[in-house]
Amino acid sequence: MSATGTVPAVAGTAPPVTTPRRRRRGGGRGLAREIIVSLILLPICLLWIYPFLWMVGASLKSDSEIFGRVGILPETPVWENYARAWYEANIGPYFFNTLIVTVAVIAIVTVTTAMIGYVIGRYPFPGKKVLVGVLVASLFLPEGYTIIPVFDLVNSLGLSGSLWGIILAESGGAHVIQIMLFAGYFRQLPRELEEAARMDGAGFLRIFWQVMLPLAKPAIATAIIMTLMRVWNSFLIPLVLTLPRPELRTLAVGVYSFQGENFTDWSGMAAASTIALLPIVVVFLLLQRYFVEGVAGAVRA
Amino acid sequence: MMQTARLGRTGGQDAGSLRQRLWHARWSYLFMLPALVLGALFTFYPMVASWYISFLDWSGLDSDRRWVGLANYREALGDAAFWDAFGRTFAFTLVAVPVMLVLALLAALALNDQALRMRAVFRTMFFLPVVTTTAIVGVVMSLIMNPFDGPLNSALLTIGIVDAPIDFLGDPNLALWSVAGVFVWKWMGMSMIYWLVALQTVPEQLYEAARVDGASRWRTHRHITVPLITPFAIIIILVTFVGALQTFPLVQAMTQGGPAFSSELVEVYIYRLAFAADSTPRLGYASAVAVFFGLTVLVLTLAQAWGIRRAGAFKRDIGGAS
C-alpha cells in the first residue's frame, strides 16, 4: 500500500495507473462530486468515440443515407458495402500485407531490442554513453528527414518489389522506447541469478535465452504492443515504398488511396475504414491495460 | 546500498587497457549488432545521406545526379512556399499543443480522483483514438466534416449554431485549423496518460495532510500538485511539441496540404516535392528542405535535453522520486 518513489517501467511489475487506493471517506459529498464529474465527462467521452460509432454505422448505410443525419444506426444494414470494399478496393490483399508486415516487424524488433536492451541494462562496455545518447537523439528525428534516402536505399537493395523493403525499413526505425523498456527491466533483475547460472556453467548466450528472456515476459508483452501500435498504424514508409507497386499497399495506404481513386463511394470507404481499424481496436480493448502501461512506461523511462 | 557495492565491483572490471575492456565486452557488442545494423541502414545512414542528396540535382527517376553544392539550400531559403510551410508548421504546433495539453491535464485531474468509479471506462474512451491508424482516422474525419450534410454540419445546423454548412476542409482559412482540431482529438488521450503518470508521483500523504489542514482544492493544486509535477511537465510539453512539428499522416489524409496549400506543413511539402509532384520530382531540393527542418527539430531537441537536465536537478533538490 505504501507509495514508493521508484516506479518500474514495465507492465506487470508496475502498479497500473488505475491502482485502487483507499476510497475517500466522508460519503455524501464525495458521491455528489463523483456524479457531477461523471456527468461532465460522459458527453465529452461520447464525443471522443462518436467518430468510430458513426463510421461503423455509415459502413452499413446506403450512400443516400450517410449524409444529412447525425444518427448512427442504419435503417436496413447494407452488407454489400463490405464486399465492395474487400474486392473492389482491394482491402483484402491490403489486410494480409499489413498482417505480414506487422508480424515480421514485431518479431524482428522484439528480438533485436531485447538483445541490445539487455546489454545496455546489465553490462558495462566502452561507448555506452555515446550509444545511449545517439539512440535518444534519434527518437526525435522527423520521419520526413530520412524518408528520401530510405526510399533510395530500398530501391538500390532491390527490395522494392516485395514486402521486405517495408519490413526492414520499419524494423530499422528508432525503436528507442522498446530498448529503454528492456534496459530498465533487465537492470532490476537480481545479479545473483546470473552468477548462479554461470556457476552451473552457462555462457552468455544461455544466460540470456534460458534465464533472462523467460523472466522478461512482462517487458516482452509491452514491447510487442508498442511495436504493434506503431507498425499497424504506420503511413509514410509504406506510402512511399508502395508508390510504384500498389499491390504491396498496407491498409493505411490502401484506405487513403481508395479515397483518392473512388471519391464518391462513401459507404464503401466507411466499410474499408472499419475493416482496417477493427483489428487494432479489438486488440486494444482486450489488452488496454498493457497499451496504457506501455505509454506510461515510456514516459517514466 | 547493495547498488553501490555492485557498482564498486563493476568499476573494478572497468580497469585495464581499452583493448582488454573491449575484449571483455565482446558479447555485449555482438548482442547489439542486429539492432545496430538495422539502425545503421535505415536510421543513421539516411541521416547522413540526406545531407549528400541535398547537394544534388536529382529527380530520383534516373541515375543522373548532378552536384550543385548549396544551390538547393539557397533556393529553399528564398522560396516563399517553403517559408509558408515552415511558419504554418509552427503556427499549427503552437496552437494545437497548448490546447491539447490543457484539455489533457483537465481530464487527467478529473480521472486521477480515486473515488471516481467510471474512470477506467473514461480513460479507455479518451485513449481509443490514440491507438487507431492516423491516416484512416483522417479519412473518416473528412467524411464527418463533409460540407454537404456531413454529420458535423448536420449537428451544427440542427442545434442552430450555424445557418449554412461550414466547409471545414475546403475553406483555405479554416482547413489547417480543422486538422488541428482533429489532431487534438486524436492525441489528447496520449497526453492524458502522460499527465496521469506525473500526477501519480505525488505522494497521497501530501494531499491527506493538506486535507487535514483544511486547504481548498485550488490551494492544494497550487501548492502541492503544480510544484511536484513541474519536472514532468517540462518533459511532456517538449516531447509533445517536437512530436506535433512532424504531423504528416493526418494532414495528408484530410487535405493533402490544400486547399491552395493552406494546410501544407513542412513534412507534407517535402512529400509533395519528392514523391507527389505534378512535374519532375526533386529529391535533392526536398532533401535540402528536410535537412533544414531536421536541424530545426534537432535544436529544439537539444533545448529539450537541457530542460530535462534542469528537471533532473530540480528532482534531486526536492529529494523526489528515484
XYZ file of C-alpha atoms in Angstrom:
623
model
C 0.000 0.000 0.000
C 2.885 2.344 0.637
C 3.688 4.637 -2.250
C 7.300 4.031 -3.174
C 9.365 6.562 -5.011
C 10.728 4.367 -7.756
C 8.317 3.292 -10.447
C 9.356 0.308 -12.564
C 8.667 0.961 -16.188
C 7.017 -2.238 -17.319
C 3.519 -3.605 -17.261
C 3.034 -6.408 -14.835
C 5.660 -5.137 -12.447
C 4.435 -1.583 -12.322
C 1.396 -0.659 -10.345
C -1.204 0.002 -13.035
C -2.241 3.594 -13.482
C -5.549 2.552 -12.009
C -4.121 1.228 -8.721
C -7.100 1.423 -6.432
C -6.268 3.427 -3.380
C -8.472 3.763 -0.390
C -11.764 5.281 -1.284
C -12.036 8.649 0.346
C -14.134 8.648 3.478
C -16.915 11.118 4.034
C -19.727 9.677 1.922
C -22.303 12.194 0.716
C -20.092 14.995 -0.537
C -17.804 12.572 -2.342
C -20.704 10.882 -4.071
C -22.209 14.184 -5.209
C -18.835 15.175 -6.598
C -18.479 11.875 -8.356
C -21.856 12.232 -10.017
C -21.134 15.784 -11.176
C -17.715 14.877 -12.581
C -19.162 11.833 -14.334
C -21.955 13.892 -15.836
C -19.430 16.375 -17.222
C -17.098 13.685 -18.551
C -19.717 11.452 -20.119
C -20.770 13.714 -23.034
C -17.125 14.599 -23.711
C -16.243 10.906 -23.860
C -19.120 10.229 -26.231
C -17.710 12.963 -28.464
C -14.421 11.047 -28.353
C -15.859 7.769 -29.602
C -18.636 9.167 -31.808
C -16.485 9.152 -34.983
C -15.875 5.421 -34.586
C -19.530 4.646 -33.965
C -20.539 6.830 -36.909
C -18.002 5.068 -39.117
C -19.362 1.614 -38.274
C -22.921 2.866 -38.815
C -22.031 4.513 -42.120
C -20.388 1.317 -43.350
C -23.839 -0.298 -43.225
C -25.797 2.570 -44.734
C -26.739 3.261 -48.304
C -24.913 6.175 -49.850
C -28.008 8.376 -49.780
C -28.473 7.656 -46.098
C -24.971 8.589 -44.975
C -25.326 12.320 -45.150
C -27.831 14.674 -43.662
C -28.141 12.671 -40.471
C -26.265 12.618 -37.211
C -27.682 9.249 -36.216
C -25.567 6.152 -36.147
C -27.872 3.214 -36.854
C -28.737 2.358 -40.479
C -32.351 1.753 -41.441
C -31.538 -1.588 -43.043
C -27.926 -2.760 -42.977
C -26.310 -2.829 -46.431
C -23.719 -5.601 -46.125
C -22.683 -5.253 -49.773
C -20.593 -2.261 -48.761
C -18.146 -4.655 -47.159
C -17.974 -6.912 -50.182
C -17.304 -3.872 -52.351
C -14.529 -2.634 -50.065
C -12.966 -6.072 -49.783
C -12.924 -6.855 -53.508
C -13.100 -3.580 -55.443
C -10.972 -1.500 -53.130
C -8.627 -4.462 -52.607
C -8.879 -4.199 -48.847
C -8.479 -7.994 -48.675
C -4.923 -8.120 -50.026
C -4.004 -4.954 -48.138
C -5.171 -6.618 -44.965
C -2.808 -9.537 -45.462
C 0.064 -7.228 -46.422
C -0.445 -5.357 -43.171
C -0.633 -8.590 -41.202
C 2.591 -9.940 -42.714
C 4.459 -6.674 -42.209
C 3.229 -6.297 -38.639
C 4.072 -9.838 -37.563
C 7.506 -9.745 -39.192
C 8.419 -6.342 -37.745
C 7.226 -7.340 -34.284
C 9.369 -10.496 -34.416
C 12.477 -8.643 -35.614
C 12.091 -5.647 -33.328
C 11.292 -7.645 -30.192
C 14.347 -9.879 -30.554
C 16.795 -7.145 -31.541
C 15.660 -4.605 -28.941
C 15.616 -7.265 -26.197
C 19.230 -8.119 -27.070
C 20.525 -4.559 -27.167
C 18.393 -3.571 -24.161
C 19.850 -6.488 -22.209
C 23.452 -5.390 -22.621
C 22.626 -1.705 -22.111
C 20.748 -2.566 -18.937
C 23.222 -5.033 -17.426
C 26.725 -4.696 -18.797
C 29.349 -2.006 -18.840
C 31.095 -1.524 -22.156
C 33.163 1.257 -23.690
C 30.997 3.587 -25.737
C 27.775 3.020 -23.807
C 27.118 6.675 -23.056
C 27.607 7.660 -26.686
C 25.307 4.874 -27.833
C 22.510 5.844 -25.460
C 22.918 9.492 -26.445
C 22.646 8.693 -30.157
C 19.623 6.453 -29.557
C 17.795 9.116 -27.578
C 18.607 11.761 -30.185
C 17.286 9.546 -32.993
C 13.969 9.395 -31.159
C 13.308 12.945 -32.278
C 14.248 12.569 -35.922
C 11.448 13.727 -38.170
C 10.410 10.809 -40.395
C 10.375 13.163 -43.344
C 14.057 13.899 -42.809
C 15.150 10.330 -43.567
C 12.471 9.098 -45.973
C 14.245 10.041 -49.221
C 17.426 8.026 -48.506
C 15.301 5.156 -47.154
C 13.370 5.098 -50.436
C 16.631 5.237 -52.395
C 18.256 2.521 -50.266
C 15.325 0.110 -50.588
C 15.434 0.562 -54.352
C 19.185 0.032 -54.596
C 18.991 -3.083 -52.439
C 16.458 -4.416 -54.949
C 13.776 -4.744 -52.278
C 11.158 -2.522 -53.853
C 9.340 -5.485 -55.382
C 8.487 -7.238 -52.128
C 7.231 -6.502 -48.641
C 10.805 -6.913 -47.365
C 11.567 -3.281 -48.088
C 8.755 -2.126 -45.818
C 9.560 -4.730 -43.160
C 13.246 -3.806 -42.947
C 12.632 -0.062 -43.129
C 10.095 -0.301 -40.312
C 12.391 -2.535 -38.248
C 15.292 -0.149 -38.689
C 13.410 2.866 -37.411
C 14.217 4.217 -33.978
C 12.642 1.740 -31.574
C 14.307 3.506 -28.679
C 11.344 3.140 -26.350
C 11.438 -0.645 -26.564
C 15.211 -0.633 -25.999
C 14.845 1.537 -22.911
C 11.985 -0.602 -21.673
C 14.127 -3.744 -21.888
C 17.171 -1.993 -20.425
C 15.138 -0.811 -17.461
C 13.576 -4.200 -16.937
C 16.766 -6.239 -17.170
C 18.600 -3.773 -14.933
C 16.376 -4.549 -11.976
C 16.687 -8.348 -12.137
C 18.950 -9.625 -9.321
C 22.562 -10.260 -10.228
C 22.551 -13.494 -8.232
C 20.522 -15.206 -10.976
C 23.301 -14.672 -13.425
C 26.002 -15.727 -11.007
C 24.158 -18.926 -10.167
C 23.723 -19.735 -13.850
C 27.383 -19.040 -14.501
C 28.336 -21.412 -11.655
C 26.326 -24.053 -13.441
C 28.460 -23.463 -16.496
C 26.065 -21.401 -18.588
C 27.630 -18.974 -21.034
C 26.460 -15.511 -22.052
C 24.053 -16.822 -24.684
C 22.467 -19.453 -22.452
C 22.028 -16.997 -19.596
C 20.216 -14.664 -21.955
C 17.959 -17.193 -23.681
C 17.243 -19.553 -20.802
C 17.412 -17.365 -17.703
C 16.835 -13.727 -18.548
C 14.453 -13.779 -21.502
C 11.886 -16.075 -19.831
C 11.878 -13.704 -16.857
C 11.229 -10.745 -19.125
C 7.764 -11.785 -20.292
C 6.051 -8.629 -18.999
C 8.618 -6.454 -20.795
C 8.240 -8.535 -23.957
C 4.455 -8.111 -23.853
C 4.784 -4.362 -23.501
C 7.398 -4.127 -26.260
C 5.227 -6.173 -28.628
C 2.289 -3.857 -28.025
C 4.390 -0.726 -28.534
C 5.652 -2.103 -31.845
C 2.189 -3.262 -32.896
C 0.731 0.182 -32.236
C 3.414 1.795 -34.315
C 3.623 -0.598 -37.250
C -0.055 -1.332 -37.805
C -0.629 2.420 -37.990
C 2.477 3.392 -39.924
C 1.845 5.521 -43.006
C 4.769 7.404 -44.542
C 7.131 4.465 -45.117
C 4.532 2.125 -46.705
C 3.069 5.033 -48.665
C 6.365 5.972 -50.255
C 7.656 2.415 -50.734
C 4.466 1.238 -52.458
C 4.139 4.197 -54.821
C 5.297 2.142 -57.800
C 3.625 -1.055 -56.551
C 0.008 -0.664 -55.440
C -0.335 -4.409 -54.795
C 2.020 -4.093 -51.805
C -0.033 -1.410 -50.075
C -0.886 -1.720 -46.404
C -4.328 -0.887 -45.003
C -3.483 2.698 -44.074
C -2.197 3.394 -47.581
C -4.999 1.385 -49.183
C -7.826 3.267 -47.490
C -6.101 6.571 -48.167
C -5.721 5.708 -51.852
C -9.300 4.451 -52.058
C -10.336 7.950 -51.034
C -8.358 9.453 -53.899
C -9.381 6.937 -56.526
C -13.018 6.489 -55.700
C -14.166 9.525 -54.001
C -17.866 9.173 -54.208
C -18.166 5.715 -52.681
C -18.658 6.995 -49.145
C -20.185 3.869 -47.670
C -17.510 1.706 -49.291
C -14.899 3.960 -47.727
C -16.540 3.670 -44.319
C -16.570 -0.127 -44.721
C -12.906 -0.148 -45.744
C -12.055 2.047 -42.754
C -13.975 -0.233 -40.426
C -12.157 -3.318 -41.701
C -8.841 -1.537 -41.254
C -9.494 -0.135 -37.783
C -11.388 -3.021 -36.227
C -8.458 -5.390 -35.525
C -6.388 -2.770 -33.714
C -9.419 -1.568 -31.746
C -10.287 -5.126 -30.673
C -6.698 -5.840 -29.654
C -6.637 -2.567 -27.762
C -9.845 -3.306 -25.881
C -8.584 -6.765 -24.930
C -5.146 -5.611 -23.831
C -5.813 -1.981 -22.988
C -4.025 -2.119 -19.665
C -0.806 -3.007 -21.474
C -1.264 -0.311 -24.104
C -1.678 2.312 -21.426
C 1.151 0.863 -19.362
C 3.391 0.911 -22.433
C 2.856 4.607 -22.912
C 3.124 5.215 -19.171
C 6.320 3.166 -19.053
C 7.726 5.206 -21.906
C 7.188 8.469 -20.106
C 8.653 7.083 -16.885
C 11.675 5.775 -18.723
C 23.295 0.160 -0.601
C 23.618 -3.069 -2.488
C 23.605 -0.920 -5.563
C 26.834 0.803 -4.510
C 28.548 -2.481 -3.763
C 27.706 -3.712 -7.246
C 28.841 -0.512 -8.852
C 32.133 -0.858 -6.987
C 32.683 -4.250 -8.492
C 31.804 -3.181 -11.989
C 34.195 -0.322 -11.502
C 36.935 -2.890 -10.910
C 36.108 -4.623 -14.167
C 36.366 -1.359 -15.998
C 40.028 -1.077 -15.137
C 42.599 -2.282 -17.625
C 43.562 -1.240 -21.114
C 40.909 -0.315 -23.648
C 41.722 -3.494 -25.579
C 41.076 -5.665 -22.556
C 37.839 -3.847 -21.884
C 36.713 -4.204 -25.492
C 37.543 -7.923 -25.423
C 35.774 -8.348 -22.125
C 32.662 -6.742 -23.597
C 32.754 -8.745 -26.853
C 29.443 -10.453 -26.129
C 27.816 -7.117 -25.469
C 28.900 -5.824 -28.855
C 27.733 -8.983 -30.551
C 24.341 -8.585 -28.914
C 23.996 -5.010 -30.085
C 24.853 -5.922 -33.644
C 21.428 -6.817 -35.101
C 19.743 -3.680 -33.786
C 22.686 -1.513 -34.768
C 22.944 -2.933 -38.292
C 19.254 -2.260 -38.921
C 19.535 1.155 -37.315
C 22.662 1.920 -39.300
C 20.930 1.090 -42.573
C 17.569 2.731 -42.029
C 18.208 5.454 -39.461
C 21.853 6.515 -39.222
C 22.821 6.171 -42.876
C 19.733 8.130 -44.028
C 20.625 10.885 -41.566
C 23.940 11.364 -43.350
C 22.725 10.537 -46.849
C 20.097 13.278 -46.618
C 22.929 15.778 -46.469
C 24.601 14.286 -49.520
C 21.377 14.155 -51.543
C 20.612 17.753 -50.581
C 23.675 18.821 -52.580
C 22.404 17.089 -55.729
C 20.094 17.995 -58.520
C 18.367 14.633 -58.779
C 14.904 13.553 -59.830
C 15.131 10.039 -58.421
C 13.813 8.723 -61.712
C 17.211 8.082 -63.272
C 20.837 7.890 -62.181
C 21.537 11.423 -63.373
C 22.781 13.041 -60.153
C 24.370 16.417 -60.657
C 26.351 18.027 -57.810
C 25.022 21.535 -57.278
C 26.554 22.431 -53.906
C 24.460 24.743 -51.807
C 22.119 25.747 -54.630
C 19.184 23.767 -53.178
C 19.583 25.467 -49.818
C 19.831 28.892 -51.422
C 16.687 28.156 -53.370
C 14.806 26.836 -50.319
C 15.693 29.848 -48.205
C 14.435 32.129 -50.948
C 11.300 30.106 -51.572
C 8.099 31.637 -50.192
C 6.292 28.271 -50.360
C 8.919 26.753 -48.066
C 8.752 29.578 -45.538
C 4.958 29.440 -45.621
C 5.036 25.718 -44.816
C 7.646 26.332 -42.138
C 5.670 29.105 -40.453
C 2.428 27.162 -40.780
C 4.024 24.160 -39.071
C 4.958 26.276 -36.066
C 1.601 28.064 -36.006
C -0.155 24.692 -36.056
C 2.051 23.374 -33.253
C 1.834 26.493 -31.097
C -1.964 26.443 -31.248
C -2.705 22.709 -31.143
C -0.208 21.674 -28.456
C -1.262 24.081 -25.663
C -4.963 23.421 -26.288
C -4.358 19.684 -26.219
C -2.143 19.747 -23.129
C -4.599 21.846 -21.134
C -7.543 19.615 -22.087
C -5.470 16.538 -21.280
C -4.438 17.958 -17.906
C -8.049 18.726 -17.005
C -9.076 15.210 -17.999
C -6.169 13.738 -16.031
C -7.035 15.759 -12.919
C -10.620 14.536 -13.117
C -9.592 10.926 -13.746
C -6.916 10.941 -11.052
C -9.679 11.072 -8.469
C -9.515 7.618 -6.933
C -13.158 7.746 -5.914
C -14.399 8.062 -9.490
C -15.916 4.678 -10.309
C -16.084 5.024 -14.104
C -12.564 6.274 -14.575
C -11.256 3.167 -16.342
C -14.079 3.482 -18.889
C -13.451 7.197 -19.444
C -9.748 6.602 -19.800
C -10.297 3.887 -22.406
C -12.581 6.145 -24.435
C -10.108 9.016 -24.423
C -7.271 6.705 -25.393
C -9.074 4.943 -28.244
C -8.174 7.500 -30.953
C -4.501 7.190 -29.986
C -4.240 3.538 -30.993
C -6.094 3.880 -34.289
C -4.427 4.451 -37.632
C -3.918 8.177 -38.135
C -4.331 8.135 -41.911
C -7.590 6.188 -41.731
C -8.930 8.345 -38.927
C -8.146 11.295 -41.184
C -10.204 9.782 -43.998
C -13.148 9.129 -41.655
C -12.892 12.643 -40.251
C -13.028 14.179 -43.702
C -16.320 12.317 -44.214
C -17.610 13.599 -40.892
C -16.626 17.166 -41.790
C -18.137 16.917 -45.252
C -19.770 20.254 -46.175
C -22.685 18.523 -47.922
C -24.515 17.483 -44.793
C -21.766 15.517 -43.094
C -22.823 14.648 -39.537
C -20.830 17.519 -38.029
C -22.571 20.082 -40.200
C -25.925 18.394 -39.655
C -25.416 18.642 -35.906
C -24.390 22.300 -36.045
C -27.356 23.135 -38.278
C -29.799 21.260 -36.076
C -28.622 22.949 -32.906
C -28.745 26.225 -34.793
C -25.145 27.314 -34.194
C -24.758 27.984 -37.928
C -27.301 28.601 -40.656
C -25.211 27.409 -43.562
C -22.919 24.364 -43.709
C -19.275 25.082 -42.994
C -16.697 23.822 -45.485
C -14.234 22.739 -42.796
C -11.617 21.308 -45.123
C -12.354 23.262 -48.296
C -12.020 26.754 -46.911
C -8.382 27.918 -47.061
C -8.860 29.959 -43.889
C -10.233 27.013 -41.999
C -8.611 23.809 -43.294
C -5.459 23.944 -41.158
C -7.465 24.592 -38.005
C -9.944 21.832 -38.770
C -6.988 19.459 -38.980
C -5.639 20.930 -35.734
C -8.968 20.154 -34.065
C -8.768 16.535 -35.184
C -5.136 16.440 -34.059
C -6.200 17.472 -30.556
C -8.955 14.844 -30.559
C -6.565 12.159 -31.822
C -3.672 12.656 -29.418
C -5.295 14.067 -26.289
C -5.503 10.594 -24.732
C -1.746 10.181 -25.023
C -1.054 13.437 -23.172
C -3.664 12.496 -20.610
C -1.747 9.312 -19.767
C 1.487 11.341 -19.509
C -0.215 13.692 -17.049
C -1.718 10.803 -15.074
C 1.731 9.278 -14.649
C 3.029 12.651 -13.470
C 0.117 13.174 -11.081
C 0.580 9.753 -9.536
C 4.120 10.524 -8.492
C 2.685 12.979 -5.980
C 2.547 11.123 -2.647
C -1.009 10.682 -1.429
C 0.097 11.633 2.111
C 0.703 15.203 0.984
C -2.902 15.506 -0.167
C -4.133 13.936 3.045
C -2.095 16.368 5.111
C -3.486 19.274 3.100
C -6.998 17.970 3.604
C -6.447 17.726 7.344
C -5.243 21.309 7.306
C -8.455 22.260 5.549
C -6.772 23.517 2.374
C -9.094 24.171 -0.537
C -8.827 22.112 -3.720
C -7.393 25.083 -5.589
C -4.738 25.754 -2.915
C -3.830 22.068 -2.848
C -3.215 22.100 -6.594
C -1.388 25.401 -6.446
C 0.998 24.442 -3.655
C 1.364 20.672 -3.940
C 0.457 19.403 -7.410
C 1.979 22.155 -9.529
C 5.461 22.240 -7.978
C 5.731 18.452 -7.823
C 4.743 17.777 -11.417
C 6.718 20.667 -12.933
C 9.719 18.468 -13.862
C 7.392 16.076 -15.696
C 5.531 18.967 -17.252
C 8.724 20.261 -18.883
C 9.367 16.881 -20.473
C 5.753 16.360 -21.510
C 5.479 19.793 -23.119
C 8.696 19.403 -25.085
C 8.035 15.834 -26.245
C 4.557 16.826 -27.417
C 5.843 19.962 -29.095
C 8.544 18.131 -31.052
C 6.033 15.420 -31.988
C 3.478 17.902 -33.278
C 6.030 19.510 -35.590
C 6.053 16.250 -37.540
C 2.372 15.885 -38.328
C 2.190 14.154 -41.684
C -0.448 11.391 -41.943
C -3.360 13.420 -40.617
C -2.830 16.349 -42.971
C -2.084 14.137 -45.936
C -5.245 12.100 -45.401
C -7.539 15.036 -44.693
C -6.440 17.807 -47.046
C -3.203 16.748 -48.780
C -1.973 20.202 -47.857
C -4.795 22.007 -49.609
C -6.848 23.884 -50.488
C -4.327 26.096 -52.260
C -1.515 24.831 -49.951
C -3.274 26.444 -46.987
C -2.663 23.426 -44.752
C 0.682 22.322 -46.165
C 3.031 21.586 -43.253
C 6.754 21.021 -43.829
C 6.559 17.213 -43.974
C 3.678 17.401 -46.460
C 5.703 19.869 -48.518
C 8.702 17.503 -48.524
C 6.490 14.605 -49.584
C 4.933 16.620 -52.400
C 8.275 17.764 -53.770
C 9.826 14.316 -53.625
C 7.010 11.888 -54.348
C 3.779 13.559 -55.379
C 4.956 16.347 -57.666
C 2.915 17.267 -60.715
C 6.138 17.779 -62.626
C 9.529 16.061 -62.212
C 10.195 15.099 -58.594
C 13.052 16.967 -56.952
C 14.684 14.715 -54.392
C 17.705 16.977 -53.942
C 15.672 20.068 -53.221
C 13.271 18.125 -50.972
C 16.285 16.788 -49.061
C 17.587 20.302 -48.507
C 14.240 21.260 -47.014
C 14.248 18.068 -44.942
C 17.770 18.712 -43.631
C 16.941 22.297 -42.732
C 13.798 21.172 -40.956
C 15.619 18.270 -39.275
C 18.215 20.708 -37.948
C 15.481 22.913 -36.543
C 13.939 19.962 -34.753
C 17.414 18.949 -33.528
C 17.957 22.371 -31.979
C 14.612 22.035 -30.239
C 15.610 18.559 -29.056
C 18.795 19.972 -27.548
C 16.670 22.558 -25.792
C 14.699 19.633 -24.504
C 17.793 17.803 -23.259
C 18.668 20.969 -21.413
C 15.173 21.113 -19.988
C 15.321 17.510 -18.827
C 18.665 18.079 -17.144
C 17.204 21.092 -15.368
C 14.255 18.926 -14.397
C 16.617 16.238 -13.058
C 18.436 18.814 -10.933
C 15.089 20.034 -9.663
C 14.058 16.497 -8.739
C 17.256 15.952 -6.753
C 16.794 19.263 -4.971
C 13.436 18.286 -3.617
C 14.625 14.725 -2.934
C 11.849 13.405 -5.111
C 11.241 10.108 -6.837
C 14.030 7.726 -7.886
